[in-house]
Amino acid sequence: MAPETEQAARDVLVGRLERWAGQVPGSAAVDTFAVAAALDYRHGGTVDGRLGLWEPRHVQAFLLDWAPRTVTVLPGEELPGAPDALRLLLRYLDATGLADPRGTALDTLLGAVDDTAAGYPQAMADRTRWGLAKFWTTLAAEQGVDLGSPAALARFSKRARQGEIPYDEDVLQAIAARHMTEGSPDALRAEPQLPVTLPPPETLRAEAGRVGLLGMLQGSPHGRAGKAGLSPPPAD
């Protein structure tokens, strides 16, 4: 599935959540970017990729690890409201029947968000938790580079390779070491599976259409949230 199709499917789900939230009395404005980031984490940052199955470990990993590594907050931007967005997403999945019954109960998940939310701002500000792309993207923005200009990014990359861009070497070393030991934040779907015998394709399609989440996203896996990204300058 092309990344453009994945992102479009994710945006459909985010739009439906936003419309649902608009019908809930007292509901605050939806941080659609943060909701999309949570879906991206569960789809691309975990081995099973099940959007509707959440456990406390997923809550903690999203708020304290995946978001700090991948979600870029440029100078002057507000911190995405990820804890509130995650609470809303969990409530939406539960209210619409999209929550996987194998997951943790809603009240327990909301408690996990409450327990983890206090550490979210600090985790997002800790540069040693960032990913390599986020590190260089933020550094470029702090240097006044126009992130929308390929030519400006190319000039920045060249200056960085030549040692003309000041940065915290200890932070970059910590990020690189983590990248080497933990790999990319995008998980590889490689859990061993028991052999199974599948029914005919027409039966699978019919069953998928009867399941809320699969019916909504049939054939359209989600992609990562649209956010600024800049690959680290390559070595000479």
CSV table of C-alpha atoms in Angstrom, one decimal:
chain,number,residue,atom,x,y,z
A,1,MET,CA,0.0,0.0,0.0
A,2,ALA,CA,1.4,3.4,-1.1
A,3,PRO,CA,2.2,5.8,1.8
A,4,GLU,CA,-0.3,8.3,0.3
A,5,THR,CA,-3.1,5.8,0.5
A,6,GLU,CA,-2.1,4.8,4.0
A,7,GLN,CA,-2.2,8.5,5.1
A,8,ALA,CA,-5.6,9.1,3.4
A,9,ALA,CA,-7.1,6.1,5.2
A,10,ARG,CA,-5.7,7.4,8.5
A,11,ASP,CA,-7.1,10.8,7.8
A,12,VAL,CA,-10.6,9.3,7.2
A,13,LEU,CA,-10.5,7.7,10.7
A,14,VAL,CA,-9.3,10.9,12.3
A,15,GLY,CA,-12.1,12.8,10.5
A,16,ARG,CA,-14.7,10.4,11.8
A,17,LEU,CA,-13.3,10.8,15.3
A,18,GLU,CA,-13.5,14.5,15.0
A,19,ARG,CA,-17.1,14.4,14.0
A,20,TRP,CA,-17.9,12.0,16.8
A,21,ALA,CA,-16.2,14.3,19.3
A,22,GLY,CA,-18.3,17.2,18.0
A,23,GLN,CA,-21.4,15.4,19.1
A,24,VAL,CA,-20.2,14.7,22.6
A,25,PRO,CA,-21.3,17.4,25.1
A,26,GLY,CA,-18.4,19.3,26.7
A,27,SER,CA,-15.8,17.8,24.4
A,28,ALA,CA,-12.8,20.0,23.8
A,29,ALA,CA,-11.3,20.8,20.4
A,30,VAL,CA,-9.6,17.8,18.9
A,31,ASP,CA,-5.8,17.9,18.3
A,32,THR,CA,-6.0,15.9,15.1
A,33,PHE,CA,-2.3,15.9,14.6
A,34,ALA,CA,-1.8,14.2,18.0
A,35,VAL,CA,-4.6,11.7,17.3
A,36,ALA,CA,-3.0,10.9,13.9
A,37,ALA,CA,0.4,10.4,15.7
A,38,ALA,CA,-1.2,7.9,18.1
A,39,LEU,CA,-2.6,5.9,15.2
A,40,ASP,CA,0.7,6.1,13.4
A,41,TYR,CA,2.5,4.7,16.5
A,42,ARG,CA,0.0,1.8,16.9
A,43,HIS,CA,0.1,1.0,13.2
A,44,GLY,CA,3.8,1.5,12.3
A,45,GLY,CA,5.6,1.5,15.7
A,46,THR,CA,4.3,-1.8,17.1
A,47,VAL,CA,4.8,-5.3,15.9
A,48,ASP,CA,1.1,-6.3,15.5
A,49,GLY,CA,-0.1,-2.9,14.2
A,50,ARG,CA,-3.6,-3.3,15.6
A,51,LEU,CA,-5.2,0.1,15.9
A,52,GLY,CA,-8.0,-0.9,18.2
A,53,LEU,CA,-5.9,-2.9,20.7
A,54,TRP,CA,-4.4,-0.9,23.4
A,55,GLU,CA,-2.7,-1.9,26.7
A,56,PRO,CA,-1.0,0.3,29.3
A,57,ARG,CA,2.4,-0.6,27.8
A,58,HIS,CA,1.3,1.0,24.5
A,59,VAL,CA,0.2,4.1,26.3
A,60,GLN,CA,3.6,4.5,28.0
A,61,ALA,CA,5.5,3.7,24.9
A,62,PHE,CA,3.6,6.2,22.8
A,63,LEU,CA,3.9,9.1,25.2
A,64,LEU,CA,7.3,8.5,26.6
A,65,ASP,CA,9.2,6.9,23.8
A,66,TRP,CA,7.7,7.0,20.3
A,67,ALA,CA,6.4,10.5,20.4
A,68,PRO,CA,9.6,12.0,21.8
A,69,ARG,CA,11.6,10.1,19.1
A,70,THR,CA,9.4,11.0,16.1
A,71,VAL,CA,7.1,13.9,16.6
A,72,THR,CA,8.9,17.1,15.8
A,73,VAL,CA,8.0,20.4,17.6
A,74,LEU,CA,9.6,23.3,15.8
A,75,PRO,CA,10.6,26.5,17.5
A,76,GLY,CA,7.5,28.6,18.4
A,77,GLU,CA,5.1,25.6,18.1
A,78,GLU,CA,3.0,24.4,21.0
A,79,LEU,CA,3.6,20.9,22.3
A,80,PRO,CA,1.0,18.5,20.8
A,81,GLY,CA,-1.7,17.5,23.3
A,82,ALA,CA,-0.9,13.8,23.0
A,83,PRO,CA,-2.3,12.7,26.4
A,84,ASP,CA,-5.7,14.4,25.8
A,85,ALA,CA,-5.7,13.1,22.2
A,86,LEU,CA,-5.0,9.6,23.3
A,87,ARG,CA,-7.8,9.7,25.9
A,88,LEU,CA,-10.1,10.9,23.2
A,89,LEU,CA,-9.0,8.2,20.8
A,90,LEU,CA,-9.5,5.5,23.4
A,91,ARG,CA,-13.0,6.7,24.3
A,92,TYR,CA,-13.9,6.9,20.6
A,93,LEU,CA,-12.7,3.3,19.9
A,94,ASP,CA,-14.7,2.1,22.9
A,95,ALA,CA,-17.9,4.0,22.1
A,96,THR,CA,-18.0,3.0,18.5
A,97,GLY,CA,-17.2,-0.7,19.0
A,98,LEU,CA,-13.8,-0.4,17.4
A,99,ALA,CA,-11.8,-1.3,20.5
A,100,ASP,CA,-10.3,-4.8,20.3
A,101,PRO,CA,-11.9,-7.0,23.0
A,102,ARG,CA,-8.4,-8.5,23.7
A,103,GLY,CA,-7.2,-5.1,24.8
A,104,THR,CA,-7.3,-3.5,28.3
A,105,ALA,CA,-10.5,-2.1,29.7
A,106,LEU,CA,-11.1,1.6,29.0
A,107,ASP,CA,-11.0,2.8,32.6
A,108,THR,CA,-7.6,1.1,33.1
A,109,LEU,CA,-6.3,2.6,29.9
A,110,LEU,CA,-7.4,6.1,30.9
A,111,GLY,CA,-5.7,5.6,34.3
A,112,ALA,CA,-2.5,4.7,32.5
A,113,VAL,CA,-2.7,7.9,30.5
A,114,ASP,CA,-3.2,9.9,33.7
A,115,ASP,CA,-0.2,8.1,35.3
A,116,THR,CA,2.0,8.7,32.3
A,117,ALA,CA,0.9,12.2,31.2
A,118,ALA,CA,3.0,14.1,33.8
A,119,GLY,CA,6.2,12.7,32.2
A,120,TYR,CA,5.2,13.5,28.7
A,121,PRO,CA,6.5,17.2,28.5
A,122,GLN,CA,9.8,16.3,30.0
A,123,ALA,CA,10.2,13.3,27.7
A,124,MET,CA,9.5,15.5,24.7
A,125,ALA,CA,12.0,18.1,25.8
A,126,ASP,CA,14.8,15.6,26.5
A,127,ARG,CA,16.9,15.7,23.3
A,128,THR,CA,18.6,12.4,24.1
A,129,ARG,CA,15.2,10.8,23.5
A,130,TRP,CA,14.9,12.2,20.0
A,131,GLY,CA,15.4,10.4,16.8
A,132,LEU,CA,18.1,11.3,14.4
A,133,ALA,CA,15.7,12.9,11.9
A,134,LYS,CA,14.0,14.9,14.6
A,135,PHE,CA,17.4,16.1,15.9
A,136,TRP,CA,18.6,17.4,12.6
A,137,THR,CA,15.2,18.9,11.6
A,138,THR,CA,15.0,20.8,14.9
A,139,LEU,CA,18.6,22.0,14.6
A,140,ALA,CA,18.0,23.2,11.1
A,141,ALA,CA,14.9,25.1,12.2
A,142,GLU,CA,16.8,26.6,15.1
A,143,GLN,CA,19.4,27.8,12.6
A,144,GLY,CA,16.7,29.6,10.6
A,145,VAL,CA,16.7,27.1,7.7
A,146,ASP,CA,13.6,27.1,5.5
A,147,LEU,CA,12.4,23.5,5.9
A,148,GLY,CA,10.2,23.8,2.9
A,149,SER,CA,13.2,24.6,0.6
A,150,PRO,CA,15.2,21.6,-0.7
A,151,ALA,CA,18.0,24.0,-1.7
A,152,ALA,CA,18.2,25.4,1.8
A,153,LEU,CA,18.2,21.9,3.3
A,154,ALA,CA,20.9,20.9,1.0
A,155,ARG,CA,23.1,23.9,2.0
A,156,PHE,CA,22.4,23.0,5.7
A,157,SER,CA,23.4,19.4,5.1
A,158,LYS,CA,26.6,20.5,3.4
A,159,ARG,CA,27.5,22.9,6.3
A,160,ALA,CA,26.8,20.2,8.8
A,161,ARG,CA,29.1,17.7,7.1
A,162,GLN,CA,31.8,20.3,7.0
A,163,GLY,CA,31.5,20.9,10.8
A,164,GLU,CA,30.2,24.4,10.4
A,165,ILE,CA,26.9,23.8,12.4
A,166,PRO,CA,27.3,23.9,16.2
A,167,TYR,CA,25.5,21.1,18.1
A,168,ASP,CA,25.7,19.1,21.3
A,169,GLU,CA,28.0,16.2,20.5
A,170,ASP,CA,27.0,14.3,23.6
A,171,VAL,CA,23.3,14.5,22.7
A,172,LEU,CA,23.9,13.3,19.2
A,173,GLN,CA,26.1,10.5,20.4
A,174,ALA,CA,23.4,9.3,22.8
A,175,ILE,CA,20.8,9.4,20.0
A,176,ALA,CA,23.1,7.5,17.6
A,177,ALA,CA,23.8,4.9,20.3
A,178,ARG,CA,20.2,4.4,20.9
A,179,HIS,CA,19.4,4.1,17.2
A,180,MET,CA,22.1,1.4,16.9
A,181,THR,CA,20.9,-0.6,19.9
A,182,GLU,CA,17.1,-0.2,19.5
A,183,GLY,CA,16.8,0.4,15.8
A,184,SER,CA,14.1,2.5,14.0
A,185,PRO,CA,10.9,3.5,15.9
A,186,ASP,CA,9.0,1.8,13.0
A,187,ALA,CA,8.6,-1.8,14.2
A,188,LEU,CA,9.2,-4.8,12.0
A,189,ARG,CA,6.2,-7.1,11.9
A,190,ALA,CA,8.1,-10.3,12.6
A,191,GLU,CA,6.4,-12.1,15.5
A,192,PRO,CA,6.2,-15.8,14.8
A,193,GLN,CA,2.7,-17.0,13.9
A,194,LEU,CA,1.1,-20.5,14.1
A,195,PRO,CA,0.1,-22.0,10.7
A,196,VAL,CA,-3.5,-21.4,9.9
A,197,THR,CA,-5.9,-22.5,7.1
A,198,LEU,CA,-7.7,-19.4,5.6
A,199,PRO,CA,-11.2,-19.5,4.2
A,200,PRO,CA,-11.8,-18.5,0.6
A,201,PRO,CA,-11.1,-14.8,-0.3
A,202,GLU,CA,-14.8,-14.0,-0.7
A,203,THR,CA,-15.5,-15.2,2.9
A,204,LEU,CA,-12.6,-13.2,4.2
A,205,ARG,CA,-14.0,-10.0,2.5
A,206,ALA,CA,-17.5,-10.6,3.8
A,207,GLU,CA,-16.2,-11.1,7.4
A,208,ALA,CA,-14.0,-8.0,7.1
A,209,GLY,CA,-17.0,-5.9,6.1
A,210,ARG,CA,-18.9,-7.0,9.2
A,211,VAL,CA,-16.1,-6.0,11.6
A,212,GLY,CA,-16.2,-2.3,12.5
A,213,LEU,CA,-12.5,-1.5,12.4
A,214,LEU,CA,-11.6,-3.8,9.5
A,215,GLY,CA,-14.6,-2.7,7.5
A,216,MET,CA,-13.6,1.0,8.0
A,217,LEU,CA,-10.0,0.5,7.0
A,218,GLN,CA,-10.3,-2.5,4.7
A,219,GLY,CA,-7.3,-2.5,2.4
A,220,SER,CA,-6.1,0.8,3.8
A,221,PRO,CA,-3.4,0.5,6.4
A,222,HIS,CA,-2.4,3.7,8.1
A,223,GLY,CA,0.8,5.7,7.5
A,224,ARG,CA,2.8,8.0,9.6
A,225,ALA,CA,1.6,11.4,10.6
A,226,GLY,CA,2.8,14.2,8.2
A,227,LYS,CA,5.5,15.9,10.1
A,228,ALA,CA,8.8,17.7,9.3
A,229,GLY,CA,11.7,15.3,8.8
A,230,LEU,CA,15.3,15.7,7.7
A,231,SER,CA,17.7,12.8,7.3
A,232,PRO,CA,20.9,13.2,9.2
A,233,PRO,CA,23.6,14.6,6.9
A,234,PRO,CA,25.4,11.7,5.3
A,235,ALA,CA,29.1,11.1,6.1
A,236,ASP,CA,31.6,12.0,3.5
